[in-house]
Coordinates of C-alpha atoms in Angstrom, one line a residue:
X251 CA -16.3 -64.1 -3.1
X252 CA -18.1 -63.4 0.2
X253 CA -20.3 -60.6 -0.8
X254 CA -23.1 -61.1 -3.3
X255 CA -25.0 -58.2 -4.9
X256 CA -28.5 -59.5 -5.1
X257 CA -30.2 -58.9 -1.8
X258 CA -33.4 -60.8 -2.6
X259 CA -35.5 -57.8 -1.4
X260 CA -38.6 -57.7 -3.5
X261 CA -41.3 -55.2 -2.4
X262 CA -43.8 -56.7 -5.0
X263 CA -44.6 -59.5 -2.6
X264 CA -45.4 -57.3 0.3
X265 CA -49.2 -56.9 -0.1
X266 CA -49.8 -60.4 -1.0
X267 CA -47.8 -61.8 2.0
X268 CA -49.3 -59.3 4.4
X269 CA -52.8 -60.5 3.3
X270 CA -51.7 -64.1 3.9
X271 CA -50.3 -63.3 7.3
X272 CA -53.5 -61.5 8.3
X273 CA -55.6 -64.5 7.3
X274 CA -53.3 -66.7 9.3
X275 CA -53.6 -64.4 12.4
X276 CA -57.5 -64.4 12.0
X277 CA -57.4 -68.2 12.0
X278 CA -55.5 -68.1 15.2
X279 CA -57.8 -65.5 16.8
X280 CA -55.1 -62.8 16.8
X281 CA -55.7 -59.2 16.0
X282 CA -52.0 -58.4 15.4
X283 CA -48.5 -59.7 15.4
X284 CA -44.9 -58.4 15.9
X285 CA -42.3 -59.3 13.3
X286 CA -38.8 -58.2 14.6
X287 CA -35.6 -58.6 12.6
X288 CA -34.0 -61.1 15.0
X289 CA -33.4 -64.7 15.8
X290 CA -33.5 -66.8 19.1
X291 CA -30.0 -65.2 20.0
X292 CA -31.0 -61.5 19.4
X293 CA -28.0 -61.1 17.1
X294 CA -27.3 -58.5 14.3
X295 CA -26.6 -61.3 11.8
X296 CA -29.2 -64.0 11.5
X297 CA -29.4 -67.1 9.5
X298 CA -31.6 -67.1 6.3
X299 CA -34.4 -69.1 8.1
X300 CA -34.8 -66.1 10.6
X301 CA -35.1 -63.4 7.9
X302 CA -38.9 -63.3 8.6
X303 CA -39.0 -59.4 8.4
X304 CA -37.2 -59.4 4.9
X305 CA -39.4 -62.2 3.6
X306 CA -42.6 -60.5 4.7
X307 CA -41.7 -56.8 3.8
X308 CA -38.7 -56.8 1.5
X309 CA -36.5 -54.9 3.9
X310 CA -33.0 -56.2 4.1
X311 CA -31.5 -53.9 6.7
X312 CA -29.9 -55.2 10.0
X313 CA -32.4 -53.6 12.3
X314 CA -36.2 -53.1 12.1
X315 CA -39.6 -54.4 13.2
X316 CA -43.0 -54.7 11.5
X317 CA -46.2 -54.5 13.3
X318 CA -49.2 -56.0 11.6
X319 CA -52.8 -55.1 12.9
X320 CA -56.1 -55.7 11.2
X321 CA -56.4 -52.1 10.2
X322 CA -52.9 -51.0 9.9
X323 CA -49.4 -52.3 9.1
X324 CA -46.0 -50.3 9.8
X325 CA -42.4 -51.0 9.4
X326 CA -39.9 -49.2 11.8
X327 CA -36.2 -48.6 11.0
X328 CA -33.6 -46.4 12.5
X329 CA -31.8 -43.4 11.0
X330 CA -29.4 -45.5 9.0
X331 CA -32.3 -47.1 6.9
X332 CA -34.9 -44.3 6.3
X333 CA -34.1 -44.0 2.7
X334 CA -33.4 -47.6 2.1
X335 CA -36.8 -48.8 3.5
X336 CA -38.7 -46.8 1.0
X337 CA -36.8 -48.5 -1.9
X338 CA -37.3 -51.9 -0.5
X339 CA -40.9 -52.0 0.9
X340 CA -44.3 -51.6 -0.6
X341 CA -45.3 -48.4 1.2
X342 CA -48.9 -49.0 0.2
X343 CA -48.8 -52.1 2.4
X344 CA -46.5 -51.0 5.2
X345 CA -46.1 -47.5 6.5
X346 CA -42.4 -46.7 7.1
X347 CA -41.7 -45.1 10.3
X348 CA -38.7 -44.2 12.5
X349 CA -37.9 -46.9 15.0
X350 CA -37.0 -44.3 17.9
X351 CA -38.7 -41.2 17.3
X352 CA -41.6 -41.5 17.8
X353 CA -40.9 -45.3 17.9
X354 CA -43.1 -48.3 17.4
X355 CA -44.1 -48.5 21.1
X356 CA -45.7 -45.1 20.8
X357 CA -47.3 -46.0 17.6
X358 CA -48.7 -49.2 19.0
X359 CA -50.0 -47.5 22.0
X360 CA -52.1 -45.3 19.7
X361 CA -53.3 -48.2 17.4
X362 CA -54.1 -51.0 20.0
X363 CA -57.7 -51.1 20.9
X364 CA -59.1 -52.5 24.2
X365 CA -59.7 -56.1 24.0
X366 CA -57.4 -56.7 21.2
X367 CA -55.0 -59.8 21.1
X368 CA -51.5 -59.0 20.1
X369 CA -49.3 -62.1 19.3
X370 CA -45.6 -62.2 19.7
X371 CA -43.0 -65.0 19.3
X372 CA -41.3 -65.3 22.8
X373 CA -38.1 -66.6 21.0
X374 CA -37.7 -63.4 19.1
X375 CA -38.2 -60.8 21.9
X376 CA -36.2 -60.2 25.0
X377 CA -37.3 -60.2 28.5
X378 CA -36.7 -56.5 28.6
X379 CA -38.8 -55.9 25.5
X380 CA -41.8 -57.9 26.6
X381 CA -41.8 -56.1 29.9
X382 CA -42.1 -52.8 28.0
X383 CA -44.8 -54.4 25.8
X384 CA -46.8 -55.5 28.9
X385 CA -47.0 -52.0 30.1
X386 CA -48.5 -50.9 26.7
X387 CA -51.0 -53.8 26.8
X388 CA -52.0 -52.9 30.4
X389 CA -52.5 -49.3 29.4
X390 CA -54.5 -50.0 26.4
X391 CA -56.5 -53.0 27.7
X392 CA -55.0 -55.3 25.1
X393 CA -53.8 -58.9 25.7
X394 CA -50.4 -60.3 24.8
X395 CA -50.5 -63.8 23.5
X396 CA -47.1 -65.7 23.2
X397 CA -47.0 -67.8 20.0
X398 CA -43.8 -69.8 19.9
X399 CA -45.1 -71.4 16.7
X400 CA -44.6 -68.3 14.6
X401 CA -47.4 -67.6 12.2
X402 CA -44.9 -66.2 9.7
X403 CA -43.3 -69.7 9.6
X404 CA -46.8 -71.1 8.7
X405 CA -47.1 -69.2 5.5
X406 CA -43.4 -69.2 4.5
X407 CA -43.5 -72.4 2.9
X408 CA -39.9 -72.5 1.4
X409 CA -38.2 -71.3 4.8
X410 CA -34.6 -72.5 4.8
X411 CA -33.6 -74.9 7.6
X412 CA -31.2 -74.1 10.4
X413 CA -27.3 -73.7 9.5
X414 CA -24.8 -76.2 10.2
X415 CA -21.5 -74.4 10.0
X416 CA -18.4 -76.2 11.2
X417 CA -17.1 -75.4 14.6
X418 CA -13.2 -74.7 14.9
X419 CA -11.0 -74.2 17.8
X420 CA -9.8 -70.6 18.3
X421 CA -6.0 -70.9 18.9
X422 CA -4.7 -69.9 22.4
X423 CA -1.9 -67.7 21.0
X424 CA -4.5 -65.3 19.7
X425 CA -7.2 -65.9 22.2
X426 CA -4.6 -65.2 25.0
X427 CA -6.4 -67.1 27.6
X428 CA -7.6 -70.6 28.0
X429 CA -11.3 -71.6 28.0
X430 CA -10.7 -72.9 31.6
X431 CA -9.4 -69.6 32.8
X432 CA -12.2 -67.7 31.4
X433 CA -14.8 -70.0 32.8
X434 CA -13.3 -69.9 36.3
X435 CA -13.6 -66.1 36.1
X436 CA -17.3 -66.2 34.9
X437 CA -18.1 -68.6 37.8
X438 CA -16.5 -66.3 40.3
X439 CA -18.7 -63.5 39.0
X440 CA -21.8 -65.7 39.4
X441 CA -20.8 -66.7 42.8
X442 CA -20.2 -63.1 44.0
X443 CA -23.6 -62.1 42.6
X444 CA -25.0 -65.2 44.5
X445 CA -26.4 -66.7 41.3
X446 CA -26.7 -70.4 41.0
X447 CA -26.2 -70.2 37.1
X448 CA -26.6 -68.2 34.0
X449 CA -28.0 -68.9 30.6
X450 CA -25.7 -67.6 27.9
X451 CA -27.8 -66.8 24.7
X452 CA -25.4 -64.6 22.7
X453 CA -23.1 -66.9 20.5
X454 CA -20.2 -64.5 20.6
X455 CA -20.2 -64.9 24.4
X456 CA -20.1 -68.6 24.0
X457 CA -17.4 -68.5 21.3
X458 CA -15.3 -66.2 23.4
X459 CA -15.7 -68.3 26.6
X460 CA -14.9 -71.6 25.0
X461 CA -12.4 -70.5 22.5
X462 CA -14.3 -71.7 19.5
X463 CA -15.5 -70.1 16.2
X464 CA -18.1 -71.1 13.6
X465 CA -19.7 -70.2 10.4
X466 CA -23.5 -70.2 11.0
X467 CA -24.2 -66.6 9.9
X468 CA -22.7 -64.3 7.4
X469 CA -19.5 -62.2 8.2
X470 CA -19.2 -63.1 11.9
X471 CA -17.5 -66.5 12.9
X472 CA -20.4 -67.6 15.3
X473 CA -21.6 -71.1 16.1
X474 CA -25.3 -70.6 17.0
X475 CA -25.8 -72.3 20.3
X476 CA -26.8 -71.7 23.9
X477 CA -25.0 -72.6 27.1
X478 CA -26.1 -73.2 30.8
X479 CA -23.3 -72.2 33.1
X480 CA -23.6 -73.0 36.7
X481 CA -21.7 -71.2 39.5
X482 CA -20.0 -74.5 40.3
X483 CA -19.5 -77.5 38.0
X484 CA -19.4 -78.0 34.4
X485 CA -21.4 -75.9 31.9
X486 CA -23.5 -77.5 29.2
X487 CA -23.3 -76.3 25.6
X488 CA -26.5 -76.9 23.5
X489 CA -25.3 -77.2 20.0
X490 CA -26.2 -79.3 16.9
X491 CA -23.5 -82.1 17.1
X492 CA -23.3 -82.1 13.2
X493 CA -21.3 -78.9 13.5
X494 CA -18.6 -80.5 15.6
X495 CA -15.5 -82.3 14.3
X496 CA -13.5 -84.6 16.6
X497 CA -11.0 -81.9 17.4
X498 CA -13.7 -79.2 18.2
X499 CA -15.6 -81.8 20.3
X500 CA -12.5 -82.8 22.3
X501 CA -11.6 -79.2 22.9
X502 CA -15.0 -78.3 24.2
X503 CA -15.4 -81.4 26.3
X504 CA -12.3 -80.5 28.2
X505 CA -14.4 -78.0 30.1
X506 CA -18.1 -78.4 29.2
X507 CA -20.7 -81.1 28.4
X508 CA -22.3 -81.0 25.1
X509 CA -26.1 -81.6 24.5
X510 CA -28.3 -81.3 21.4
X511 CA -30.5 -78.2 21.0
X512 CA -33.6 -80.3 21.6
X513 CA -32.3 -80.8 25.1
X514 CA -32.3 -77.1 26.0
X515 CA -35.8 -77.0 27.6
X516 CA -34.9 -80.0 29.9
X517 CA -31.4 -78.4 30.7
X518 CA -33.3 -75.2 31.8
X519 CA -35.6 -77.3 33.9
X520 CA -32.8 -79.0 35.6
X521 CA -31.1 -75.6 36.3
X522 CA -34.3 -74.2 37.7
X523 CA -34.3 -77.0 40.3
X524 CA -30.7 -76.2 41.4
X525 CA -29.4 -73.8 44.2
X526 CA -29.8 -70.1 43.7
X527 CA -31.5 -67.8 41.2
X528 CA -30.6 -68.0 37.6
X529 CA -29.0 -64.9 36.2
X530 CA -30.4 -63.7 32.9
X531 CA -29.4 -60.6 30.8
X532 CA -32.8 -59.1 30.2
X533 CA -31.6 -57.2 27.2
X534 CA -30.4 -60.2 25.3
X535 CA -32.3 -63.2 26.6
X536 CA -35.3 -64.5 24.8
X537 CA -38.6 -64.3 26.9
X538 CA -39.1 -68.0 26.2
X539 CA -36.1 -69.0 28.3
X540 CA -37.2 -66.9 31.3
X541 CA -40.8 -68.3 30.9
X542 CA -39.5 -71.9 30.8
X543 CA -37.4 -71.5 33.9
X544 CA -40.1 -69.9 35.9
X545 CA -42.6 -72.6 34.7
X546 CA -40.1 -75.2 36.1
X547 CA -40.2 -73.6 39.6
X548 CA -37.0 -71.6 39.2
X549 CA -36.3 -68.0 40.0
X550 CA -34.7 -65.6 37.6
X551 CA -32.7 -62.3 38.4
X552 CA -31.6 -59.7 36.1
X553 CA -27.8 -59.4 35.4
X554 CA -25.6 -58.5 32.6
X555 CA -24.0 -61.3 30.5
X556 CA -21.0 -62.1 32.5
X557 CA -18.9 -62.6 29.3
X558 CA -19.6 -59.1 27.8
X559 CA -17.1 -57.0 29.8
X560 CA -14.2 -59.2 29.8
X561 CA -14.8 -60.1 26.1
X562 CA -14.7 -56.4 25.3
X563 CA -11.6 -55.7 27.4
X564 CA -9.0 -57.2 25.0
X565 CA -5.9 -59.0 26.7
X566 CA -2.3 -58.6 25.5
X567 CA -2.6 -61.3 22.9
X568 CA -5.8 -60.0 21.5
X569 CA -4.3 -56.4 21.3
X570 CA -1.2 -57.7 19.5
X571 CA -3.5 -59.5 17.1
X572 CA -5.5 -56.4 16.4
X573 CA -2.4 -54.4 15.6
X574 CA -1.2 -57.2 13.4
X575 CA -4.6 -57.4 11.6
X576 CA -4.8 -53.7 10.9
X577 CA -1.3 -53.6 9.5
X578 CA -2.2 -56.4 7.1
X579 CA -5.6 -54.7 6.4
X580 CA -4.2 -51.3 6.0
X581 CA -1.9 -52.5 3.3
X582 CA -4.8 -54.2 1.5
X583 CA -7.0 -51.0 1.7
X584 CA -4.0 -48.8 0.6
X585 CA -3.5 -51.0 -2.4
X586 CA -7.2 -50.6 -3.1
X587 CA -7.1 -46.8 -2.8
X588 CA -4.1 -46.7 -5.1
X589 CA -5.9 -48.9 -7.7
X590 CA -9.1 -46.7 -7.4
X591 CA -7.2 -43.5 -8.1
X592 CA -5.7 -45.1 -11.2
X593 CA -8.8 -46.7 -12.5
X594 CA -11.7 -44.4 -11.5
X595 CA -10.5 -41.5 -13.5
X596 CA -11.2 -43.4 -16.6
X597 CA -14.8 -43.8 -15.7
X598 CA -14.7 -47.7 -15.8
X599 CA -15.4 -48.4 -12.2
X600 CA -18.8 -48.8 -10.5
X601 CA -19.7 -49.6 -7.0
X602 CA -19.9 -53.5 -7.5
X603 CA -16.5 -53.3 -9.3
X604 CA -14.9 -51.4 -6.5
X605 CA -16.3 -53.6 -3.7
X606 CA -15.2 -56.7 -5.5
X607 CA -11.6 -55.2 -6.0
X608 CA -11.4 -54.3 -2.3
X609 CA -12.4 -57.9 -1.4
X610 CA -9.8 -59.1 -3.7
X611 CA -7.0 -57.1 -2.3
X612 CA -7.9 -58.4 1.2
X613 CA -8.0 -62.0 -0.1
X614 CA -4.7 -61.6 -1.6
X615 CA -3.2 -61.4 1.9
X616 CA -3.9 -65.2 2.1
X617 CA -5.4 -64.6 5.6
X618 CA -8.8 -63.3 5.0
X619 CA -11.4 -65.5 6.6
X620 CA -14.5 -63.4 5.7
X621 CA -15.4 -59.8 5.2
X622 CA -16.8 -58.4 8.5
X623 CA -19.9 -57.0 6.9
X624 CA -21.3 -56.3 3.4
X625 CA -19.1 -53.5 2.1
X626 CA -20.9 -50.2 1.8
X627 CA -19.9 -49.0 -1.6
X628 CA -21.7 -45.8 -2.3
X629 CA -21.1 -43.5 -5.2
X630 CA -22.5 -40.1 -5.3
X631 CA -26.1 -39.9 -3.9
X632 CA -25.8 -43.6 -2.7
X633 CA -23.1 -42.6 -0.3
X634 CA -25.8 -40.5 1.5
X635 CA -27.6 -43.7 2.3
X636 CA -25.9 -44.5 5.7
X637 CA -26.1 -48.4 5.4
X638 CA -26.4 -48.5 1.7
X639 CA -25.9 -52.0 0.2
X640 CA -25.1 -52.1 -3.4
X641 CA -27.1 -54.5 -5.6
X642 CA -27.2 -55.1 -9.3
X643 CA -30.3 -52.9 -9.4
X644 CA -28.8 -49.9 -7.6
X645 CA -25.2 -50.2 -8.9
X646 CA -23.9 -46.7 -9.9
X647 CA -20.7 -45.7 -11.8
X648 CA -18.1 -43.6 -9.9
X649 CA -18.5 -40.4 -11.9
X650 CA -16.1 -37.5 -12.3
X651 CA -16.4 -34.6 -9.7
X652 CA -18.2 -36.8 -7.2
X653 CA -17.6 -38.4 -3.8
X654 CA -17.2 -42.2 -3.2
X655 CA -17.8 -43.6 0.3
X656 CA -16.5 -47.1 1.0
X657 CA -17.1 -48.7 4.5
X658 CA -15.6 -52.1 4.8
X659 CA -13.9 -54.7 7.1
X660 CA -12.4 -58.0 7.3
X661 CA -12.1 -61.0 9.4
X662 CA -8.8 -62.4 10.3
X663 CA -8.0 -65.1 12.9
X664 CA -6.0 -62.5 14.9
X665 CA -8.5 -59.6 14.5
X666 CA -11.5 -57.8 13.1
X667 CA -11.4 -54.6 11.0
X668 CA -13.7 -51.9 10.1
X669 CA -12.7 -48.8 8.2
X670 CA -14.5 -46.1 6.1
X671 CA -12.8 -43.8 3.6
X672 CA -14.4 -41.1 1.6
X673 CA -12.7 -40.5 -1.7
X674 CA -12.7 -37.7 -4.3
X675 CA -13.4 -38.8 -7.7
X676 CA -12.0 -36.0 -9.9
X677 CA -12.3 -32.4 -8.5
X678 CA -14.4 -31.9 -5.3
X679 CA -16.6 -28.9 -4.8
X680 CA -16.0 -26.3 -2.1
X681 CA -19.0 -27.7 -0.2
X682 CA -17.7 -31.2 -0.4
X683 CA -14.3 -30.1 1.0
X684 CA -16.0 -28.0 3.7
X685 CA -18.3 -30.8 4.9
X686 CA -15.4 -33.4 4.8
X687 CA -13.2 -31.1 6.8
X688 CA -15.8 -30.6 9.5
X689 CA -16.3 -34.4 9.8
X690 CA -12.5 -34.7 9.9
X691 CA -12.4 -32.2 12.8
X692 CA -14.7 -34.3 14.7
X693 CA -12.8 -37.4 14.0
X694 CA -9.5 -35.7 15.2
X695 CA -11.4 -34.6 18.3
X696 CA -12.1 -38.2 19.3
X697 CA -8.8 -39.6 18.3
X698 CA -6.9 -37.0 20.5
X699 CA -9.3 -37.1 23.4
X700 CA -7.9 -37.4 26.9
X701 CA -10.6 -38.4 29.6
X702 CA -10.7 -39.6 33.1
X703 CA -11.6 -43.4 34.1
X704 CA -15.3 -43.8 34.4
X705 CA -16.0 -41.6 31.2
X706 CA -18.7 -43.2 28.9
X707 CA -19.4 -42.9 25.3
X708 CA -22.2 -40.4 25.7
X709 CA -19.8 -38.0 27.2
X710 CA -17.4 -38.2 24.3
X711 CA -19.9 -38.3 21.5
X712 CA -20.3 -34.6 21.6
X713 CA -16.7 -34.0 20.5
X714 CA -17.4 -35.7 17.2
X715 CA -20.5 -33.6 16.5
X716 CA -19.4 -30.1 17.7
X717 CA -17.8 -28.9 14.5
X718 CA -20.8 -30.0 12.6
X719 CA -23.2 -28.5 15.1
X720 CA -21.5 -25.2 14.8
X721 CA -22.4 -25.3 11.0
X722 CA -25.9 -26.4 11.7
X723 CA -25.2 -29.9 10.7
X724 CA -25.4 -33.4 12.4
X725 CA -25.5 -37.1 11.5
X726 CA -28.3 -39.5 12.6
X727 CA -26.2 -42.5 13.9
X728 CA -23.8 -43.2 16.6
X729 CA -20.2 -42.1 16.5
X730 CA -18.7 -45.5 17.4
X731 CA -19.3 -49.1 18.3
X732 CA -17.2 -51.7 20.1
X733 CA -15.4 -54.3 17.8
X734 CA -14.6 -57.8 18.8
X735 CA -11.6 -60.1 18.3
X736 CA -12.3 -62.3 15.4
X737 CA -15.9 -61.9 16.4
X738 CA -18.6 -59.3 15.9
X739 CA -17.8 -56.2 14.1
X740 CA -20.4 -54.5 16.3
X741 CA -19.7 -55.6 19.9
X742 CA -20.9 -54.1 23.2
X743 CA -21.1 -52.9 25.7
X744 CA -19.0 -49.8 25.0
X745 CA -20.1 -47.3 22.2
X746 CA -19.7 -43.7 21.4
X747 CA -23.2 -42.4 21.0
X748 CA -25.8 -40.3 23.0
X749 CA -26.9 -43.5 24.4
X750 CA -23.4 -44.9 25.3
X751 CA -23.4 -45.3 29.2
X752 CA -20.8 -47.9 29.7
X753 CA -17.5 -46.5 31.0
X754 CA -14.4 -47.1 28.8
X755 CA -11.8 -49.4 30.1
X756 CA -8.1 -50.1 28.8
X757 CA -8.3 -52.7 26.2
X758 CA -11.6 -51.9 24.7
X759 CA -11.6 -51.1 21.0
X760 CA -14.2 -48.7 19.5
X761 CA -14.8 -47.2 16.1
X762 CA -14.5 -43.5 15.5
X763 CA -16.8 -42.6 12.6
X764 CA -18.5 -39.2 12.4
X765 CA -20.1 -38.4 9.2
X766 CA -22.3 -36.0 7.2
X767 CA -25.0 -37.0 4.6
X768 CA -26.5 -34.7 1.9
X769 CA -29.5 -36.6 0.7
X770 CA -29.5 -37.0 -3.0
X771 CA -25.9 -35.7 -3.5
X772 CA -23.2 -37.4 -1.4
X773 CA -22.2 -39.0 2.0
X774 CA -19.1 -38.5 4.0
X775 CA -17.7 -40.7 6.7
X776 CA -14.2 -41.1 8.1
X777 CA -13.8 -44.3 10.3
X778 CA -10.7 -45.6 12.2
X779 CA -10.7 -48.1 15.1
X780 CA -9.4 -46.9 18.4
X781 CA -7.9 -48.9 21.3
X782 CA -8.4 -47.6 24.8
X783 CA -5.0 -47.1 26.3
X784 CA -4.4 -47.3 30.1
X785 CA -4.2 -44.1 32.1
X786 CA -1.0 -41.9 31.5
X787 CA 0.2 -38.6 33.0
X788 CA -0.5 -35.6 31.2
X789 CA 2.3 -33.1 31.0
X790 CA 1.7 -30.3 33.5
X791 CA -1.5 -32.2 34.8
X792 CA -2.4 -33.6 38.1
X793 CA -4.2 -36.9 36.9
X794 CA -3.4 -39.8 34.7
X795 CA -6.0 -40.0 31.9
X796 CA -7.1 -42.6 29.4
X797 CA -6.6 -41.9 25.7
X798 CA -7.0 -43.6 22.4
X799 CA -4.5 -45.5 20.2
X800 CA -5.5 -45.4 16.5
X801 CA -5.4 -48.9 15.2
X802 CA -6.4 -48.3 11.5
X803 CA -3.7 -47.4 9.0
X804 CA -4.7 -46.0 5.6
X805 CA -4.7 -42.6 4.0
X806 CA -7.4 -40.0 4.6
X807 CA -8.0 -38.2 1.2
X808 CA -5.9 -35.0 1.5
X809 CA -7.7 -33.6 -1.6
X810 CA -10.9 -33.2 0.5
X811 CA -9.2 -31.3 3.3
X812 CA -9.9 -27.5 3.5
X813 CA -6.6 -26.6 5.3
X814 CA -8.0 -23.2 6.3
X815 CA -10.6 -25.0 8.4
X816 CA -8.1 -26.9 10.5
X817 CA -6.3 -25.7 13.7
X818 CA -2.6 -26.0 13.8
X819 CA -3.0 -28.9 16.2
X820 CA -5.5 -30.7 13.9
X821 CA -3.2 -30.2 11.0
X822 CA -0.3 -31.7 13.0
X823 CA -2.3 -34.6 13.9
X824 CA -3.2 -35.5 10.3
X825 CA 0.4 -34.9 9.2
X826 CA 1.5 -37.3 12.1
X827 CA -1.1 -39.9 11.3
X828 CA -0.1 -39.9 7.6
X829 CA 3.7 -40.1 8.6
X830 CA 2.9 -43.2 10.6
X831 CA 0.8 -44.6 7.8
X832 CA 3.7 -44.1 5.5
X833 CA 6.3 -45.7 8.0
X834 CA 4.2 -48.7 8.8
X835 CA 2.3 -49.4 5.5
X836 CA 4.9 -48.3 3.2
X837 CA 7.3 -51.2 3.4
X838 CA 4.4 -53.5 2.5
X839 CA 3.8 -51.8 -0.9
X840 CA 6.0 -51.5 -4.0
X841 CA 6.2 -49.9 -7.4
X842 CA 3.2 -47.7 -8.2
X843 CA 1.5 -48.5 -5.0
X844 CA 4.3 -47.3 -2.9
X845 CA 4.7 -44.1 -4.9
X846 CA 0.9 -43.5 -4.6
X847 CA 1.2 -43.9 -0.8
X848 CA 4.0 -41.4 -0.6
X849 CA 2.0 -38.7 -2.4
X850 CA -1.2 -39.6 -0.5
X851 CA 0.5 -39.2 2.9
X852 CA 2.5 -36.1 2.1
X853 CA 2.3 -33.4 4.8
X854 CA -0.3 -30.7 4.3

């Protein structure tokens, strides 16, 4: 079993650990310190030894930051975690605040006093992040102090060591392109930008570029590593050699040199002495790396990670893999939904039992490598917690006449999946059906959108919210995120959100997941993954437009649909989607599961 149900979060330690950290800061002559939820790679999933924020505060979410000053301490989380943070953190020690509005920068600007010394770990903050922090320090008269020997580590006496997950070769038939071909394109990008080299800091970029996968963090097959890629010549992969087998070493050495992580600093020094500037992505590169290059006399320039766009734009083999993975996954999810319908009515199913059963149906495919994130299994009011993670302490039964929200995904060698379904347990209320249908209308608006090349996620985001807005409702998270190919379930740069500025390209995969959350009662989310299709003519139109192909195949609960709220076109879309699910998933099911699917996908 990949998911465990004890998150280790314990707010009872918060005050004592905060006091110890303040004592350590005083010993170092620091008036404050920043504790982000990040590691040296700025990734969403971090190894246990990088969970400093969780260890200090008890908060186990995937995004957050604590600021500890002499006179105040606060923890900042986004809209997904505003309820969770209050359950997991001692609010007498850390004041919970919103990460974005007003945000930790504004809070810090108010709290910092002239002459104060604020410490930060340059491995855990990006170049762009520290630039913004420097402006706050200048405005307040405070001084920033880089502390690469993190003071949290000094008091975390049983901190786990670095992971040593084995590196494997990602097969060419699912990767679609050789590492040599990808490297040639990246080096052309560098040469065109007149950069002498780049430093890759995101393990998913390195995994994509070299056609390798690892197991250093939960749920995402990443080999934690760095790479220095010159515009000409062989790149250097900085990775603990204990992770390599003879096969993976030989595969990597076909295109790159291998060095130990301890050699990263000298490798940056050598690159700094080469020809041309070193291109760094300021949004993802740790400040320590930029400081080291500049200390060695090198010049850095801002530029996007050159792997990001080609990684996001799936090739033909990756698209075929995504379709195959979703067929397999859709059958597993449908079996689970059929099981849930049979078992939940008796009252014997709780959140943990449901999540465990779902994982079991995926494992039964024989091809499950991992789940792509901890399953969000929320019954009743727990479904209203956007990124709820069930534990033995919070586990609730699925009660009659309630809603159950399950957001889950899988990692297969040929693709990564992510699907959310909201299910009626017993008889739903009129409000449940109305809210569900408003969310469904927004989901359909995204699925059926036609849009010109150059359109970004911010332009499309409104489509999902419009039906909710007309009812005076909204949701406090993005509508969609990019998804990798047997890589991160949250992959940039594309996203459907108010902040989604990157234009969509054919081959990109993005989630479509509007929702509604009634605090203390229930949550609703409907999520499918969508593939951006090439421009096609519109009947009677003058311009070929992009569109989406829905990859996810599993029933949407018809019992929750208020048909009176749907237009004829919306009703036709749902019936057509269910006909497709029936045709493509049905042959993989038999017996009671097949009969259940026939009923669950019957036309409205």
